Short mmCIF file of C-alpha atoms in Angstrom, two decimals:
data_model
loop_
_atom_site.label_atom_id
_atom_site.label_comp_id
_atom_site.label_asym_id
_atom_site.label_seq_id
_atom_site.Cartn_x
_atom_site.Cartn_y
_atom_site.Cartn_z
CA MET R 1 -49.33 -164.29 -240.88
CA LYS R 2 -52.92 -164.47 -240.40
CA LYS R 3 -53.22 -167.26 -237.80
CA LEU R 4 -50.82 -164.48 -235.19
CA VAL R 5 -53.18 -162.03 -236.00
CA MET R 6 -56.12 -163.89 -234.80
CA LEU R 7 -54.31 -165.07 -232.02
CA ALA R 8 -53.27 -161.52 -231.04
CA PHE R 9 -57.04 -160.41 -231.03
CA ALA R 10 -58.48 -163.38 -229.15
CA MET R 11 -55.49 -162.18 -226.75
CA LEU R 12 -56.14 -158.48 -226.44
CA LEU R 13 -59.89 -159.85 -226.73
CA GLY R 14 -59.94 -162.12 -223.65
CA SER R 15 -57.18 -159.24 -221.86
CA THR R 16 -60.57 -156.88 -222.53
CA LEU R 17 -63.30 -159.20 -221.06
CA PHE R 18 -61.24 -160.21 -218.08
CA ALA R 19 -60.19 -156.43 -217.39
CA GLN R 20 -64.42 -155.57 -216.88
CA MET R 21 -64.65 -158.36 -214.47
CA ASN R 22 -64.63 -157.39 -210.57
CA GLU R 23 -61.56 -159.08 -208.28
CA ILE R 24 -61.19 -158.94 -204.36
CA ARG R 25 -58.29 -160.64 -203.23
CA GLY R 26 -57.28 -160.53 -199.56
CA LYS R 27 -56.08 -162.64 -196.28
CA VAL R 28 -57.86 -164.35 -192.95
CA GLY R 29 -56.27 -163.65 -190.25
CA SER R 30 -55.80 -166.78 -187.94
CA ASP R 31 -58.77 -166.49 -184.94
CA ALA R 32 -60.68 -168.57 -182.50
CA TYR R 33 -62.67 -169.76 -186.19
CA HIS R 34 -59.96 -171.38 -188.08
CA ASP R 35 -61.67 -170.55 -190.77
CA GLN R 36 -60.94 -172.58 -193.83
CA ASP R 37 -63.85 -170.74 -196.37
CA ILE R 38 -64.77 -167.55 -197.66
CA THR R 39 -68.18 -166.66 -199.28
CA LEU R 40 -68.91 -163.47 -201.75
CA PHE R 41 -72.77 -162.66 -201.04
CA SER R 42 -74.78 -159.85 -203.40
CA ILE R 43 -77.22 -157.89 -200.93
CA GLU R 44 -81.27 -158.99 -201.98
CA ASP R 45 -83.65 -157.44 -200.30
CA GLY R 46 -81.61 -156.14 -197.51
CA GLU R 47 -80.11 -159.72 -197.27
CA PRO R 48 -76.84 -161.45 -198.21
CA VAL R 49 -77.19 -164.82 -200.76
CA GLU R 50 -74.13 -166.65 -201.99
CA VAL R 51 -72.50 -165.97 -205.10
CA ALA R 52 -69.79 -167.93 -204.61
CA LYS R 53 -67.31 -169.57 -201.87
CA THR R 54 -63.76 -170.38 -202.22
CA LYS R 55 -61.32 -172.34 -199.97
CA LEU R 56 -58.62 -170.44 -197.97
CA ALA R 57 -54.58 -170.99 -198.99
CA GLU R 58 -52.41 -172.15 -196.25
CA ASP R 59 -51.83 -168.57 -195.19
CA GLY R 60 -55.31 -167.51 -195.23
CA SER R 61 -55.07 -165.84 -198.89
CA PHE R 62 -58.01 -165.81 -201.10
CA GLY R 63 -59.25 -164.43 -204.39
CA PHE R 64 -62.89 -164.13 -206.23
CA LEU R 65 -62.95 -162.96 -209.89
CA PHE R 66 -66.10 -161.77 -210.72
CA THR R 67 -69.24 -159.97 -213.18
CA PRO R 68 -70.88 -157.97 -211.03
CA ALA R 69 -75.08 -158.13 -211.50
CA TYR R 70 -75.50 -154.47 -210.34
CA GLU R 71 -73.23 -151.80 -209.25
CA GLY R 72 -73.24 -151.60 -205.23
CA PHE R 73 -72.53 -152.70 -202.16
CA TYR R 74 -71.18 -156.85 -202.00
CA VAL R 75 -69.90 -158.93 -198.79
CA ILE R 76 -67.40 -160.76 -197.92
CA GLY R 77 -66.89 -163.08 -194.91
CA TRP R 78 -68.99 -166.31 -193.61
CA THR R 79 -72.75 -167.34 -193.48
CA ASP R 80 -72.96 -168.05 -189.97
CA PHE R 81 -73.22 -164.38 -187.75
CA PRO R 82 -70.99 -164.64 -185.63
CA ARG R 83 -67.88 -165.28 -188.07
CA GLY R 84 -68.92 -161.49 -189.95
CA LYS R 85 -69.60 -160.33 -192.69
CA PHE R 86 -68.07 -156.67 -194.27
CA PRO R 87 -69.37 -154.51 -197.00
CA ILE R 88 -67.41 -153.80 -200.58
CA TYR R 89 -68.70 -151.84 -203.02
CA PHE R 90 -68.71 -152.76 -206.88
CA LYS R 91 -68.62 -150.75 -209.90
CA LYS R 92 -67.86 -153.19 -213.42
CA GLY R 93 -64.22 -153.54 -213.41
CA ASP R 94 -63.54 -152.66 -209.73
CA LYS R 95 -60.41 -154.31 -207.91
CA ALA R 96 -60.30 -154.22 -204.09
CA GLU R 97 -57.70 -155.67 -201.57
CA VAL R 98 -58.86 -156.40 -198.35
CA SER R 99 -57.22 -158.00 -194.76
CA ILE R 100 -59.92 -159.84 -191.94
CA TYR R 101 -59.41 -160.83 -188.81
CA ASN R 102 -61.43 -161.48 -185.82
CA LYS R 103 -64.30 -159.37 -187.05
CA SER R 104 -62.31 -156.61 -188.40
CA ILE R 105 -61.99 -155.74 -192.35
CA LYS R 106 -59.23 -153.49 -193.52
CA PHE R 107 -58.90 -152.36 -197.50
CA VAL R 108 -54.86 -152.94 -198.48
CA GLY R 109 -53.54 -150.65 -200.49
CA LYS R 110 -55.09 -147.97 -203.31
CA GLN R 111 -59.04 -148.65 -203.35
CA THR R 112 -61.45 -147.04 -205.57
CA PRO R 113 -63.25 -143.62 -204.26
CA GLU R 114 -65.82 -145.32 -202.76
CA ASN R 115 -64.64 -147.94 -200.70
CA THR R 116 -61.72 -145.48 -199.54
CA ILE R 117 -64.76 -143.41 -198.08
CA LEU R 118 -66.64 -146.86 -197.00
CA PHE R 119 -63.64 -147.62 -195.22
CA SER R 120 -63.29 -144.23 -193.34
CA TRP R 121 -66.99 -144.89 -192.57
CA ILE R 122 -66.24 -148.78 -190.96
CA GLN R 123 -63.38 -147.40 -189.00
CA LEU R 124 -65.75 -144.64 -187.00
CA THR R 125 -67.84 -146.95 -186.34
CA GLU R 126 -66.59 -150.77 -185.94
CA SER R 127 -66.57 -150.32 -182.39
CA LEU R 128 -70.09 -149.37 -182.35
CA LYS R 129 -70.86 -152.36 -184.63
CA ASN R 130 -69.30 -155.25 -182.99
CA LYS R 131 -70.64 -153.95 -179.45
CA SER R 132 -74.23 -153.94 -181.14
CA LEU R 133 -74.38 -156.44 -183.06
CA TYR R 134 -71.74 -159.42 -181.71
CA PHE R 135 -72.19 -158.23 -177.65
CA ALA R 136 -68.75 -157.36 -177.43
CA ASP R 137 -66.95 -157.11 -173.92
CA ASN R 138 -70.25 -157.13 -172.43
CA SER R 139 -71.41 -153.83 -173.30
CA THR R 140 -73.72 -152.10 -171.30
CA PHE R 141 -75.51 -148.50 -171.87
CA ARG R 142 -73.27 -147.16 -169.64
CA ASP R 143 -70.06 -147.13 -172.22
CA PHE R 144 -72.39 -147.71 -175.33
CA PHE R 145 -74.41 -144.46 -175.14
CA PRO R 146 -71.29 -141.81 -174.82
CA GLN R 147 -69.64 -143.46 -177.15
CA PHE R 148 -72.67 -142.99 -180.11
CA THR R 149 -73.25 -139.82 -179.42
CA ASN R 150 -70.05 -139.08 -180.23
CA VAL R 151 -70.13 -140.76 -183.09
CA ALA R 152 -73.07 -139.45 -184.24
CA ALA R 153 -72.07 -136.25 -183.82
CA LYS R 154 -69.03 -136.96 -186.70
CA ALA R 155 -71.06 -138.38 -188.72
CA GLU R 156 -72.68 -135.62 -189.75
CA GLU R 157 -69.24 -134.23 -190.88
CA PHE R 158 -68.34 -137.24 -192.44
CA ARG R 159 -71.61 -136.99 -194.79
CA LYS R 160 -69.90 -133.78 -195.50
CA THR R 161 -66.80 -135.96 -196.80
CA ILE R 162 -68.75 -138.04 -199.42
CA ASN R 163 -68.28 -136.17 -202.66
CA THR R 164 -66.71 -139.08 -204.75
CA LYS R 165 -67.62 -138.46 -208.74
CA ASN R 166 -70.14 -140.97 -208.45
CA ALA R 167 -73.53 -139.21 -207.51
CA GLY R 168 -75.02 -142.75 -207.17
CA PHE R 169 -72.52 -143.64 -204.59
CA ASN R 170 -72.49 -140.58 -202.81
CA GLU R 171 -76.48 -140.46 -202.22
CA LEU R 172 -76.88 -143.96 -201.41
CA MET R 173 -73.68 -144.04 -198.60
CA LYS R 174 -74.99 -140.74 -196.74
CA LYS R 175 -78.78 -142.96 -196.58
CA VAL R 176 -76.81 -145.96 -195.38
CA THR R 177 -74.64 -143.79 -192.49
CA GLY R 178 -78.30 -143.02 -190.88
CA TYR R 179 -79.60 -146.09 -191.27
CA ASP R 180 -76.39 -148.07 -190.00
CA LEU R 181 -76.31 -145.71 -186.91
CA ASP R 182 -80.70 -147.03 -186.25
CA LEU R 183 -79.66 -150.15 -186.62
CA TYR R 184 -76.55 -149.86 -184.00
CA ALA R 185 -79.21 -147.91 -181.73
CA LEU R 186 -81.36 -150.57 -182.05
CA ASN R 187 -79.89 -153.86 -182.18
CA PHE R 188 -78.01 -152.38 -179.10
CA MET R 189 -81.33 -152.67 -176.76
CA ARG R 190 -83.05 -155.87 -177.85
CA SER R 191 -79.48 -157.99 -177.48
CA PRO R 192 -78.47 -159.46 -173.89
CA ARG R 193 -77.30 -156.96 -171.55
CA SER R 194 -76.25 -157.82 -168.35
CA GLU R 195 -77.84 -153.76 -167.56
CA TYR R 196 -80.38 -152.16 -168.99
CA PRO R 197 -81.34 -148.45 -169.68
CA LYS R 198 -83.97 -146.99 -167.95
CA LYS R 199 -87.01 -144.83 -169.71
CA GLU R 200 -85.50 -141.55 -168.70
CA GLU R 201 -81.71 -143.14 -169.80
CA LEU R 202 -81.98 -143.14 -172.83
CA ILE R 203 -80.23 -140.59 -175.07
CA PRO R 204 -81.70 -137.91 -176.95
CA TYR R 205 -81.37 -140.01 -180.19
CA TYR R 206 -83.91 -142.74 -180.02
CA ASN R 207 -85.94 -139.72 -180.64
CA THR R 208 -85.00 -139.03 -184.31
CA ILE R 209 -85.01 -142.51 -185.46
CA VAL R 210 -88.99 -143.12 -186.18
CA SER R 211 -89.78 -140.51 -189.47
CA LYS R 212 -92.23 -140.95 -192.12
CA ASP R 213 -89.58 -139.95 -194.47
CA LYS R 214 -86.94 -142.51 -193.80
CA PHE R 215 -88.15 -145.33 -196.29
CA ASN R 216 -89.06 -143.25 -199.35
CA ASN R 217 -87.42 -145.42 -201.56
CA ASP R 218 -85.45 -148.61 -201.40
CA GLU R 219 -81.80 -148.10 -199.90
CA VAL R 220 -82.67 -149.68 -197.17
CA LEU R 221 -82.69 -153.42 -199.45
CA ARG R 222 -79.22 -152.05 -200.78
CA MET R 223 -77.61 -151.98 -197.20
CA LEU R 224 -75.79 -155.33 -195.27
CA TYR R 225 -77.99 -156.08 -192.61
CA GLY R 226 -81.39 -154.53 -193.79
CA LYS R 227 -84.10 -156.61 -193.64
CA ARG R 228 -83.13 -156.94 -189.65
CA PHE R 229 -82.88 -153.05 -189.64
CA MET R 230 -86.46 -153.35 -191.42
CA ASP R 231 -87.47 -155.10 -188.54
CA LEU R 232 -86.08 -153.75 -185.32
CA TYR R 233 -87.49 -150.17 -186.67
CA ALA R 234 -91.05 -151.38 -187.67
CA ASP R 235 -90.74 -152.94 -183.46
CA TYR R 236 -90.05 -149.75 -182.03
CA ALA R 237 -91.97 -147.82 -184.56
CA VAL R 238 -94.93 -149.57 -183.47
CA GLN R 239 -94.24 -150.85 -180.13
CA GLY R 240 -96.52 -153.51 -178.31
CA ARG R 241 -99.42 -156.19 -180.21
CA SER R 242 -100.10 -154.26 -183.84
CA THR R 243 -101.17 -156.11 -186.88
CA LEU R 244 -99.12 -155.69 -189.57
CA ASP R 245 -101.16 -153.52 -191.76
CA ASN R 246 -99.97 -151.38 -189.05
CA ARG R 247 -96.72 -151.34 -189.03
CA LEU R 248 -96.11 -151.10 -193.09
CA THR R 249 -98.13 -147.91 -192.53
CA PHE R 250 -94.24 -147.10 -191.60
CA PHE R 251 -92.85 -147.87 -194.73
CA ASN R 252 -93.26 -145.69 -198.09
CA SER R 253 -91.78 -147.77 -200.88
CA ASP R 254 -93.88 -151.05 -202.01
CA LYS R 255 -91.00 -152.78 -202.52
CA VAL R 256 -89.84 -151.97 -199.20
CA LYS R 257 -93.19 -153.02 -197.98
CA GLY R 258 -93.26 -156.27 -199.73
CA ALA R 259 -89.57 -156.89 -198.61
CA TYR R 260 -91.21 -156.62 -194.92
CA VAL R 261 -94.29 -158.66 -195.60
CA LEU R 262 -91.80 -161.41 -196.31
CA SER R 263 -89.60 -161.82 -193.60
CA THR R 264 -92.13 -161.05 -191.02
CA GLY R 265 -93.34 -163.34 -188.37
CA LEU R 266 -96.43 -161.34 -188.86
CA ALA R 267 -97.54 -162.94 -192.12
CA ILE R 268 -95.37 -165.37 -193.66
CA LYS R 269 -93.99 -167.38 -191.01
CA GLN R 270 -97.80 -167.99 -189.39
CA VAL R 271 -98.79 -169.55 -192.54
CA LYS R 272 -99.88 -172.83 -191.95
CA ASN R 273 -101.14 -174.40 -195.40
CA TYR R 274 -101.96 -173.68 -199.23
CA ALA R 275 -104.75 -171.85 -198.59
CA GLN R 276 -103.64 -169.61 -196.25
CA PHE R 277 -100.75 -168.70 -198.08
CA GLN R 278 -103.04 -167.72 -200.91
CA ALA R 279 -104.86 -165.58 -198.77
CA VAL R 280 -101.75 -163.46 -198.02
CA VAL R 281 -100.22 -163.16 -201.94
CA GLU R 282 -103.70 -162.04 -202.13
CA THR R 283 -103.66 -159.21 -199.53
CA TYR R 284 -99.96 -158.44 -200.05
CA GLY R 285 -99.35 -159.58 -203.52
CA LYS R 286 -99.39 -155.98 -204.75
CA TYR R 287 -96.15 -155.38 -203.07
CA PHE R 288 -93.73 -157.85 -204.33
CA GLN R 289 -91.90 -155.57 -206.66
CA SER R 290 -89.09 -157.07 -207.33
CA GLU R 291 -87.80 -160.06 -208.83
CA TYR R 292 -85.92 -161.64 -206.04
CA GLN R 293 -88.92 -161.20 -203.72
CA LYS R 294 -91.72 -162.81 -206.57
CA LYS R 295 -89.34 -166.05 -206.92
CA ALA R 296 -89.64 -166.28 -202.86
CA VAL R 297 -93.38 -166.14 -203.47
CA GLU R 298 -93.26 -169.20 -206.12
CA LYS R 299 -90.70 -170.75 -203.83
CA LEU R 300 -93.05 -170.51 -200.87
CA SER R 301 -95.67 -171.49 -202.95
CA SER R 302 -94.22 -174.39 -204.14
CA LYS R 303 -93.54 -175.61 -200.81
CA TYR R 304 -96.72 -175.33 -199.20
CA TYR R 305 -98.54 -176.68 -202.10
CA SER R 306 -96.45 -179.89 -201.78
CA ALA R 307 -97.18 -180.50 -198.62
CA GLU R 308 -101.04 -180.14 -198.79
CA THR R 309 -102.86 -183.51 -198.34
CA GLY R 310 -106.46 -184.86 -199.87
CA ALA R 311 -108.23 -182.13 -201.96
CA LYS R 312 -106.13 -180.23 -203.16
CA PRO R 313 -106.90 -176.90 -204.48
CA ALA R 314 -105.37 -175.82 -207.36
CA ALA R 315 -101.74 -174.08 -207.34
CA ASN R 316 -102.58 -170.40 -209.22
CA PHE R 317 -100.41 -169.26 -212.06
CA THR R 318 -100.74 -165.82 -213.80
CA TYR R 319 -99.71 -165.47 -217.85
CA PRO R 320 -99.53 -163.45 -220.15
CA ASP R 321 -102.08 -164.24 -223.63
CA GLN R 322 -101.39 -163.70 -227.59
CA ASN R 323 -102.88 -160.23 -226.79
CA ASP R 324 -100.59 -159.56 -223.71
CA LYS R 325 -103.40 -159.39 -220.97
CA MET R 326 -102.95 -161.35 -217.59
CA VAL R 327 -105.22 -164.35 -217.00
CA SER R 328 -105.09 -166.52 -214.42
CA LEU R 329 -106.19 -170.15 -213.74
CA SER R 330 -108.38 -168.83 -210.64
CA ASP R 331 -110.52 -166.70 -213.35
CA PHE R 332 -112.58 -169.64 -214.52
CA LYS R 333 -113.35 -170.99 -210.74
CA GLY R 334 -117.06 -172.33 -211.83
CA LYS R 335 -115.70 -174.26 -214.93
CA VAL R 336 -114.07 -177.54 -215.17
CA VAL R 337 -111.04 -176.51 -216.74
CA LEU R 338 -108.41 -178.30 -218.70
CA VAL R 339 -104.57 -177.07 -218.26
CA ASP R 340 -102.89 -178.28 -221.31
CA VAL R 341 -98.57 -177.83 -221.04
CA TRP R 342 -96.75 -177.24 -224.11
CA ALA R 343 -93.86 -175.79 -225.68
CA THR R 344 -93.32 -174.92 -229.81
CA TRP R 345 -90.46 -177.33 -230.28
CA CYS R 346 -91.67 -180.17 -228.87
CA GLY R 347 -92.96 -182.88 -231.27
CA PRO R 348 -95.42 -184.91 -228.83
CA CYS R 349 -97.22 -181.51 -228.06
CA LYS R 350 -97.39 -180.81 -231.10
CA GLN R 351 -98.88 -184.53 -232.12
CA GLU R 352 -101.44 -183.60 -229.75
CA ILE R 353 -102.93 -180.46 -231.09
CA PRO R 354 -105.34 -181.75 -233.79
CA SER R 355 -106.85 -184.59 -231.03
CA LEU R 356 -107.22 -181.48 -228.59
CA LYS R 357 -108.80 -179.55 -231.11
CA VAL R 358 -111.65 -182.28 -231.80
CA LEU R 359 -112.14 -182.23 -228.47
CA GLU R 360 -112.56 -178.33 -228.02
CA LYS R 361 -115.02 -178.80 -230.45
CA GLU R 362 -116.82 -181.88 -228.74
CA PHE R 363 -117.41 -179.96 -225.31
CA GLU R 364 -118.28 -176.47 -227.38
CA GLY R 365 -121.23 -174.59 -225.27
CA LYS R 366 -120.44 -176.80 -222.14
CA ASP R 367 -119.30 -175.72 -218.62
CA ILE R 368 -115.70 -176.38 -219.19
CA VAL R 369 -112.38 -174.04 -220.35
CA PHE R 370 -109.29 -175.42 -222.65
CA ILE R 371 -106.21 -173.25 -221.75
CA SER R 372 -102.63 -173.94 -223.02
CA VAL R 373 -99.92 -172.56 -221.30
CA SER R 374 -96.63 -172.45 -223.58
CA LEU R 375 -93.44 -172.68 -221.55
CA ASP R 376 -91.27 -171.51 -224.62
CA GLU R 377 -88.33 -168.96 -223.42
CA GLU R 378 -89.35 -165.68 -223.65
CA LYS R 379 -86.76 -164.99 -226.51
CA ASP R 380 -89.56 -167.30 -228.62
CA ARG R 381 -92.79 -165.10 -227.75
CA GLN R 382 -93.21 -163.84 -231.06
CA LYS R 383 -92.74 -167.86 -232.55
CA TRP R 384 -95.55 -168.87 -229.83
CA LYS R 385 -97.71 -165.91 -231.66
CA ASN R 386 -97.17 -166.69 -234.98
CA MET R 387 -97.85 -170.45 -234.25
CA VAL R 388 -100.62 -169.56 -231.94
CA LYS R 389 -102.39 -167.36 -235.59
CA ASP R 390 -101.31 -169.89 -238.17
CA MET R 391 -102.15 -173.30 -236.37
CA ASN R 392 -105.59 -171.09 -235.37
CA LEU R 393 -105.63 -172.50 -232.07
CA GLU R 394 -108.22 -171.67 -229.77
CA GLY R 395 -109.27 -171.65 -226.21
CA VAL R 396 -107.11 -169.90 -223.58
CA GLN R 397 -103.35 -169.69 -225.14
CA LEU R 398 -100.99 -168.21 -222.15
CA PHE R 399 -97.09 -168.14 -222.23
CA ALA R 400 -94.99 -168.97 -219.53
CA SER R 401 -91.38 -167.42 -220.41
CA GLY R 402 -89.93 -171.10 -219.80
CA TRP R 403 -89.67 -173.61 -216.75
CA SER R 404 -91.65 -171.43 -214.24
CA LYS R 405 -94.20 -171.19 -211.52
CA ILE R 406 -96.75 -173.49 -213.21
CA THR R 407 -93.77 -176.25 -213.34
CA GLN R 408 -92.59 -176.02 -209.77
CA ASP R 409 -96.32 -176.06 -208.31
CA TYR R 410 -97.23 -179.40 -210.38
CA ASP R 411 -93.25 -180.96 -210.27
CA ILE R 412 -93.40 -180.46 -213.95
CA LYS R 413 -90.12 -181.82 -215.98
CA ALA R 414 -91.49 -183.59 -218.94
CA ILE R 415 -94.34 -182.23 -221.82
CA PRO R 416 -97.21 -182.44 -223.21
CA ARG R 417 -99.06 -182.45 -219.22
CA PHE R 418 -101.99 -182.50 -219.44
CA MET R 419 -104.20 -181.44 -215.56
CA VAL R 420 -107.91 -181.17 -214.93
CA PHE R 421 -109.43 -179.16 -212.00
CA ASP R 422 -112.97 -179.56 -211.21
CA LYS R 423 -115.59 -176.25 -211.12
CA LYS R 424 -114.55 -175.27 -207.74
CA GLY R 425 -110.81 -174.67 -208.67
CA ASN R 426 -109.80 -178.03 -207.08
CA VAL R 427 -107.77 -180.52 -208.59
CA VAL R 428 -108.95 -183.84 -210.14
CA THR R 429 -105.76 -184.64 -211.93
CA VAL R 430 -102.56 -182.74 -212.42
CA ASP R 431 -101.36 -185.76 -214.67
CA ALA R 432 -103.77 -186.38 -216.72
CA PRO R 433 -104.71 -188.28 -220.26
CA ARG R 434 -103.84 -187.21 -223.69
CA PRO R 435 -105.80 -185.53 -225.85
CA SER R 436 -105.36 -188.93 -228.64
CA ASN R 437 -106.57 -191.01 -225.57
CA PRO R 438 -110.21 -191.43 -225.51
CA LYS R 439 -110.07 -191.57 -221.32
CA LEU R 440 -109.23 -187.70 -221.15
CA LYS R 441 -112.83 -187.35 -222.85
CA GLU R 442 -114.46 -190.11 -220.53
CA LEU R 443 -112.77 -188.00 -217.65
CA LEU R 444 -113.79 -184.92 -218.65
CA LEU R 445 -117.39 -185.69 -219.17
CA SER R 446 -117.23 -187.63 -215.82
CA GLU R 447 -116.18 -184.35 -213.97
CA LEU R 448 -119.08 -182.41 -216.26
CA SER R 449 -121.85 -184.76 -214.76
CA LYS R 450 -120.86 -184.53 -211.47
CA ASN R 451 -121.41 -180.64 -211.01
CA GLN R 452 -124.83 -181.49 -213.12
CA GLU R 453 -125.45 -183.58 -210.12
CA ALA R 454 -124.64 -181.72 -207.62
CA VAL R 455 -126.62 -178.59 -209.55
CA LEU R 456 -129.94 -181.13 -209.83
CA GLY R 457 -129.70 -182.29 -205.98
CA THR R 458 -130.19 -178.84 -204.59
CA LYS R 459 -133.41 -178.40 -206.64
#
């Protein structure tokens, strides 16, 4: 009887968990691409990021079961732009059924209130979208402008129908309708056409696109093609040659500015080496607000650093100490630096602590700094703080919250790892001997001696 009760409870728990997951199923009609698969994307900083991919059944049907990382727009479609991408709005536990054919999507059967509204907007603007983004039927301004004016007029009435019980969706959807129209208007003018309008032939809508209050918040980063729209908007707002700083004045949100800096060719795409990349981060790093942006910066940092040849500058890192004060490697330029990468769970790391303490005592008063960086996970932060205190660990103690930037930049796959940097902030070695090996002391003395000789030579 007890087993039956436990089994029933497990089945109930399983059905509850299943009910909390999101489901999207549908069917892809056969077209020129003869698709074999389809992809589910999340939207990160205005661009689609793959969540999962599945093969289509023989009849074109497919399904996804997933737990959403956030409430908002997700995307179903393909990586290749011409094959199409379509937004779907999801709250936790939502379900949706769709039919896709030839760059067109239909929501099938009963839908959530949010997707009912979204589908109505898709139907209203689908022809404009296709003409703008896919250059359908070689459309020119002569047919596009009248149709656009008609849809833009209907959009005002459409926004009045966005009144679901989901206030967050209502606000976002109203904003997105405006962004979509701006995107279609701007992209149309930037794509290949057989005929282009003269300035006096532009419809009045183009005079309304630029507004100082358009990007007061981050909604543009939650929409499909958000980054594309930001690029087009900045080009249109500041026509001709201009600086990145000038273009950033048209975005009020720091998070949006960060996304634009990372996407535009005016900054990142012009970087040739690690030093240039560090200069960009120094100038615009305050704008990189989201975890997605921070990870993108770390990935780029590792890319440029690993490509460096010759005398390498140190790849900078910044982590909190035991008092939660943020400390960077670059803070110690002018001193020789020994970095110890370790963790509280690492036996060989802890075996080196007594030898490291002896080394620290021997170099006391010298131009050398000892930095220990723990790779313990966030959940073990207090355990790390306790060990720092209980073992009376000296030097600079930093917490990296797992295998983060420092391990990527310096290709650290095992610990302990000891690294030495000179007074100019350049790499001496990223794989130094351990403190228990006398060769580490010799290496540090050699670096101090080099720097001392350089100082004497200038007198």
